[in-house]
């Protein structure tokens, strides 16, 4: 029997709880006899309502000190990698759910696919594609692919299956799985880069289906979302891009980043650029230390350029070429 550990990080607030319950229910309804699914919730919430979920989940891990998405996942991973022998880990957002045939289809796919990372197609609740992998532009900006035809190299963590053996390798090399410096947003981009750089292989399949609401924890157009998304895009470049790659694409980074920060400023998020600059300066020593740790692990045959889309950016209507 194949064992899969399902990790669901959640704030478990009153607004989130209905989605969380739907998420857990979808996992249970998708289970099949050939697969044992161990569900772990990690949360900052200690409200009594969580006790209602104890009959449905195997472990609830409480985390203090205002953790981010990376910390919530890492706390669950510390427990699962040490205590639960498993073949795969399923990372699932609390505002996502899996299709009723998810595990039966996965069971068939896992036999013929040898890749260490399996990326499902993720729809929103209107059956429009939310993401099918992440397209990574030469300007450093990632974008969820909303069409099957878009070629991608990275994986979204809203619903993601990763072999436990790869997670153990990543943990051994870095001492963590998801980068805690990123707090919220873009952590799946950074994780994908490191996973591929040490030999991980990604397989996308539209046979495997999940659904995702998105932006329930933080409003999509909020200051929080803009700040952490744009800050972390820059921080991922600093931590993971080889110097030669940064130099090659520096002009594209500057043009697109400046343009997006400029438009953000006029969307009412006036403090975002200055706060990003100050926060980056304050964390520069940590970022450079992390950069040194990450770059030295890249395999000699790893081609960083293979991660990139052939475009520097993609708007809703058009692609901006190199």
Coordinates of C-alpha atoms in Angstrom, one line a residue:
X1 CA 0.0 0.0 0.0
X2 CA 1.2 3.5 -0.9
X3 CA 1.3 6.1 1.9
X4 CA 0.8 9.7 1.1
X5 CA 1.1 12.5 3.7
X6 CA -1.3 15.3 3.0
X7 CA -0.1 18.7 4.5
X8 CA -2.7 21.5 4.8
X9 CA -1.4 24.8 6.2
X10 CA -4.2 26.9 7.5
X11 CA -5.1 30.0 9.5
X12 CA -8.4 28.2 10.3
X13 CA -10.2 31.5 10.9
X14 CA -14.0 31.8 10.8
X15 CA -13.8 32.9 7.2
X16 CA -11.5 30.1 6.2
X17 CA -13.0 27.3 8.1
X18 CA -15.8 26.3 5.6
X19 CA -13.1 26.1 2.8
X20 CA -10.8 24.1 5.1
X21 CA -13.6 21.7 6.0
X22 CA -14.4 21.3 2.2
X23 CA -10.7 20.7 1.6
X24 CA -10.4 17.9 4.2
X25 CA -13.6 16.3 3.0
X26 CA -12.5 16.2 -0.6
X27 CA -9.3 14.3 0.4
X28 CA -11.3 11.8 2.4
X29 CA -13.9 11.3 -0.3
X30 CA -11.1 10.7 -2.9
X31 CA -9.3 8.0 -0.8
X32 CA -9.1 4.5 -2.2
X33 CA -8.1 1.1 -0.6
X34 CA -4.7 1.0 -2.3
X35 CA -3.6 4.3 -0.8
X36 CA -3.2 5.3 2.8
X37 CA -3.6 9.1 3.3
X38 CA -2.3 10.7 6.5
X39 CA -3.7 14.2 6.9
X40 CA -1.7 16.8 8.8
X41 CA -3.1 20.3 9.5
X42 CA -0.7 23.0 10.7
X43 CA -2.2 26.2 12.1
X44 CA -1.8 29.1 14.5
X45 CA -5.5 28.7 15.5
X46 CA -6.4 27.0 18.8
X47 CA -10.2 27.6 18.6
X48 CA -12.4 24.8 19.8
X49 CA -14.0 24.5 16.4
X50 CA -10.8 22.7 15.2
X51 CA -11.7 19.8 17.5
X52 CA -14.5 19.0 15.1
X53 CA -11.8 18.1 12.5
X54 CA -9.9 15.8 14.8
X55 CA -12.2 12.9 13.8
X56 CA -11.3 13.5 10.2
X57 CA -7.5 14.3 10.3
X58 CA -4.6 12.4 11.8
X59 CA -2.6 15.3 13.3
X60 CA -3.1 19.0 14.1
X61 CA 0.2 20.8 14.7
X62 CA -0.1 24.3 16.3
X63 CA 2.6 26.8 15.4
X64 CA 3.1 30.1 17.3
X65 CA 5.0 33.4 16.5
X66 CA 3.1 34.5 13.4
X67 CA 4.5 32.0 11.0
X68 CA 4.2 32.3 7.2
X69 CA 3.2 29.7 4.6
X70 CA 6.7 28.3 4.5
X71 CA 6.9 27.9 8.3
X72 CA 3.6 26.1 8.5
X73 CA 4.6 23.6 5.8
X74 CA 8.0 23.1 7.4
X75 CA 6.6 22.4 10.8
X76 CA 4.5 19.6 9.4
X77 CA 7.4 18.3 7.4
X78 CA 9.6 18.1 10.4
X79 CA 7.1 15.8 12.0
X80 CA 6.2 13.7 9.0
X81 CA 9.7 13.1 7.6
X82 CA 10.8 11.9 11.1
X83 CA 7.7 9.9 12.1
X84 CA 5.7 8.7 9.0
X85 CA 7.2 6.5 6.4
X86 CA 5.7 7.6 3.1
X87 CA 6.1 7.5 -0.7
X88 CA 4.7 11.0 -1.5
X89 CA 3.7 14.2 0.2
X90 CA 0.7 16.1 -1.1
X91 CA 0.8 19.9 -0.4
X92 CA -2.7 21.3 -0.5
X93 CA -3.9 24.9 0.3
X94 CA -6.8 25.2 2.7
X95 CA -8.9 26.9 0.0
X96 CA -8.3 24.1 -2.5
X97 CA -9.9 20.7 -2.9
X98 CA -9.1 17.5 -4.9
X99 CA -11.4 15.8 -7.4
X100 CA -13.2 12.7 -6.3
X101 CA -11.1 10.5 -8.6
X102 CA -7.8 12.2 -7.5
X103 CA -6.1 9.3 -5.8
X104 CA -7.4 6.6 -8.1
X105 CA -5.9 8.5 -11.1
X106 CA -2.7 9.2 -9.1
X107 CA -2.4 5.5 -8.4
X108 CA -2.3 4.8 -12.1
X109 CA 0.0 7.7 -13.0
X110 CA 2.5 6.9 -10.3
X111 CA 3.1 3.5 -11.8
X112 CA 4.1 4.8 -15.2
X113 CA 5.6 8.2 -14.2
X114 CA 9.0 8.3 -12.6
X115 CA 9.2 12.1 -12.0
X116 CA 9.7 13.2 -8.4
X117 CA 7.2 16.1 -8.7
X118 CA 3.7 15.7 -10.1
X119 CA 1.7 18.8 -11.0
X120 CA -2.1 18.5 -11.4
X121 CA -4.2 20.8 -13.4
X122 CA -6.0 23.2 -11.1
X123 CA -9.3 24.8 -11.9
X124 CA -11.1 27.6 -10.1
X125 CA -14.7 26.8 -8.9
X126 CA -16.0 28.1 -12.3
X127 CA -14.0 25.4 -14.1
X128 CA -11.6 27.9 -15.6
X129 CA -7.9 26.9 -15.3
X130 CA -6.4 28.5 -12.3
X131 CA -2.9 27.1 -12.9
X132 CA -1.2 24.3 -14.8
X133 CA 2.3 24.9 -13.6
X134 CA 4.1 28.2 -13.3
X135 CA 5.6 30.1 -16.3
X136 CA 8.9 31.8 -15.2
X137 CA 9.9 34.8 -17.2
X138 CA 13.4 36.1 -17.9
X139 CA 12.5 39.3 -16.0
X140 CA 12.1 37.1 -12.8
X141 CA 8.3 37.2 -12.7
X142 CA 6.4 34.0 -12.3
X143 CA 2.8 33.6 -13.6
X144 CA 0.4 30.7 -13.2
X145 CA -0.3 29.1 -16.6
X146 CA -4.0 29.5 -17.3
X147 CA -3.9 27.5 -20.6
X148 CA -2.8 23.9 -21.1
X149 CA -0.8 25.0 -24.1
X150 CA 1.6 27.2 -22.1
X151 CA 4.9 25.6 -21.5
X152 CA 6.0 25.8 -17.9
X153 CA 9.0 24.6 -15.8
X154 CA 7.9 25.3 -12.2
X155 CA 5.2 24.0 -9.9
X156 CA 2.4 25.7 -7.9
X157 CA 2.1 24.6 -4.3
X158 CA -1.6 25.1 -4.1
X159 CA -1.8 21.4 -5.0
X160 CA 1.4 19.5 -5.5
X161 CA 2.7 15.9 -5.1
X162 CA 6.3 15.4 -4.3
X163 CA 8.2 12.2 -3.6
X164 CA 9.3 11.9 0.0
X165 CA 12.8 10.8 -1.1
X166 CA 13.3 14.1 -2.9
X167 CA 12.0 16.0 0.2
X168 CA 14.6 14.2 2.3
X169 CA 17.3 15.1 -0.1
X170 CA 16.3 18.8 -0.1
X171 CA 16.1 18.8 3.7
X172 CA 19.5 17.2 4.0
X173 CA 21.1 19.8 1.7
X174 CA 19.4 22.9 3.1
X175 CA 18.0 22.0 6.5
X176 CA 14.5 23.1 5.4
X177 CA 12.1 22.4 2.5
X178 CA 10.3 25.8 2.0
X179 CA 12.4 28.9 2.4
X180 CA 11.3 30.6 5.6
X181 CA 12.7 34.0 4.5
X182 CA 9.8 34.3 2.0
X183 CA 7.0 34.1 4.6
X184 CA 4.1 34.2 2.1
X185 CA 4.0 34.0 -1.7
X186 CA 6.5 32.8 -4.4
X187 CA 7.8 30.2 -2.0
X188 CA 6.8 27.5 -4.5
X189 CA 8.9 29.2 -7.2
X190 CA 12.0 29.1 -5.0
X191 CA 11.3 25.5 -3.9
X192 CA 10.9 24.4 -7.6
X193 CA 14.2 26.0 -8.6
X194 CA 16.1 24.3 -5.8
X195 CA 14.3 20.9 -6.4
X196 CA 15.1 21.0 -10.1
X197 CA 18.7 22.2 -9.5
X198 CA 19.5 19.1 -7.5
X199 CA 17.9 16.7 -9.9
X200 CA 14.2 16.8 -9.3
X201 CA 12.0 16.2 -12.3
X202 CA 8.5 17.7 -12.8
X203 CA 5.7 16.0 -14.6
X204 CA 2.5 17.9 -15.5
X205 CA -0.7 16.0 -16.0
X206 CA -4.2 17.2 -16.8
X207 CA -5.6 13.8 -15.8
X208 CA -5.1 14.8 -12.2
X209 CA -7.6 17.5 -11.2
X210 CA -7.8 19.9 -8.2
X211 CA -9.8 23.1 -7.6
X212 CA -8.6 26.3 -5.9
X213 CA -10.5 29.4 -4.8
X214 CA -7.4 31.5 -4.1
X215 CA -6.8 34.7 -2.0
X216 CA -9.1 33.8 0.9
X217 CA -6.4 34.3 3.6
X218 CA -5.4 37.6 2.1
X219 CA -7.4 39.6 -0.4
X220 CA -6.1 39.4 -3.9
X221 CA -5.6 43.2 -4.4
X222 CA -4.5 43.9 -0.8
X223 CA -1.4 45.7 0.3
X224 CA -0.2 42.4 1.9
X225 CA -0.5 40.5 -1.4
X226 CA 1.3 43.1 -3.5
X227 CA 4.0 43.7 -1.0
X228 CA 5.0 40.1 -0.3
X229 CA 4.6 39.0 -3.9
X230 CA 6.8 41.7 -5.4
X231 CA 9.3 41.6 -2.5
X232 CA 9.7 37.9 -2.8
X233 CA 10.1 38.0 -6.6
X234 CA 13.2 40.1 -6.0
X235 CA 14.4 38.0 -3.1
X236 CA 14.2 34.8 -5.2
X237 CA 16.4 36.4 -7.8
X238 CA 18.9 37.4 -5.2
X239 CA 19.0 33.9 -3.5
X240 CA 18.8 31.5 -6.5
X241 CA 20.0 33.2 -9.7
X242 CA 23.6 32.6 -10.7
X243 CA 25.6 35.9 -11.2
X244 CA 25.9 35.3 -15.0
X245 CA 22.1 34.9 -15.3
X246 CA 21.4 38.1 -13.4
X247 CA 23.8 40.1 -15.5
X248 CA 22.3 38.6 -18.8
X249 CA 18.8 39.5 -17.8
X250 CA 19.4 42.6 -15.6
X251 CA 17.8 45.1 -18.0
X252 CA 14.6 43.0 -18.3
X253 CA 14.5 42.7 -14.5
X254 CA 14.8 46.4 -14.1
X255 CA 12.3 47.4 -16.8
X256 CA 9.5 45.0 -15.8
X257 CA 10.1 45.3 -12.0
X258 CA 10.1 49.1 -12.2
X259 CA 7.0 49.2 -14.4
X260 CA 5.0 46.9 -12.1
X261 CA 6.1 48.8 -8.9
X262 CA 5.1 52.1 -10.7
X263 CA 1.6 50.8 -11.5
X264 CA 1.3 49.4 -8.0
X265 CA 2.0 52.8 -6.6
X266 CA -0.9 54.3 -8.5
X267 CA -3.3 51.5 -7.4
X268 CA -3.2 52.9 -3.9
X269 CA -0.3 50.8 -2.6
X270 CA 2.0 53.8 -2.4
X271 CA 4.3 52.5 0.3
X272 CA 5.2 49.2 -1.5
X273 CA 8.4 50.2 -3.4
X274 CA 10.0 52.0 -0.4
X275 CA 9.1 49.2 2.1
X276 CA 10.6 46.6 -0.3
X277 CA 13.8 48.5 -0.6
X278 CA 14.2 49.0 3.2
X279 CA 13.3 45.4 4.0
X280 CA 15.7 44.1 1.3
X281 CA 18.6 46.2 2.7
X282 CA 17.8 45.0 6.3
X283 CA 17.8 41.4 5.2
X284 CA 20.6 41.6 2.7
X285 CA 23.1 39.7 4.9
X286 CA 20.7 36.8 5.4
X287 CA 19.8 36.8 1.7
X288 CA 23.4 36.6 0.6
X289 CA 24.2 33.8 3.1
X290 CA 21.2 31.9 1.8
X291 CA 22.4 32.6 -1.8
X292 CA 25.8 31.1 -1.0
X293 CA 24.2 28.0 0.6
X294 CA 21.8 27.5 -2.4
X295 CA 24.1 28.1 -5.4
X296 CA 26.8 25.6 -4.1
X297 CA 24.2 22.8 -4.3
X298 CA 23.4 23.2 -8.0
X299 CA 24.4 20.1 -10.0
X300 CA 27.0 20.7 -12.7
X301 CA 24.6 19.7 -15.5
X302 CA 21.9 22.0 -14.3
X303 CA 21.0 24.7 -16.9
X304 CA 19.3 27.6 -15.2
X305 CA 18.1 29.0 -18.5
X306 CA 16.0 25.9 -19.0
X307 CA 13.6 27.2 -16.3
X308 CA 12.7 30.3 -18.4
X309 CA 9.8 31.0 -20.7
X310 CA 10.9 32.6 -24.0
X311 CA 9.3 35.9 -22.8
X312 CA 10.2 38.6 -20.4
X313 CA 6.5 39.0 -19.3
X314 CA 3.0 38.1 -20.2
X315 CA 0.0 40.4 -19.8
X316 CA -3.6 39.3 -20.1
X317 CA -3.6 40.1 -23.8
X318 CA -0.1 39.6 -25.1
X319 CA 3.3 38.2 -24.5
X320 CA 6.3 40.6 -24.3
X321 CA 9.2 38.8 -26.1
X322 CA 12.9 38.7 -25.0

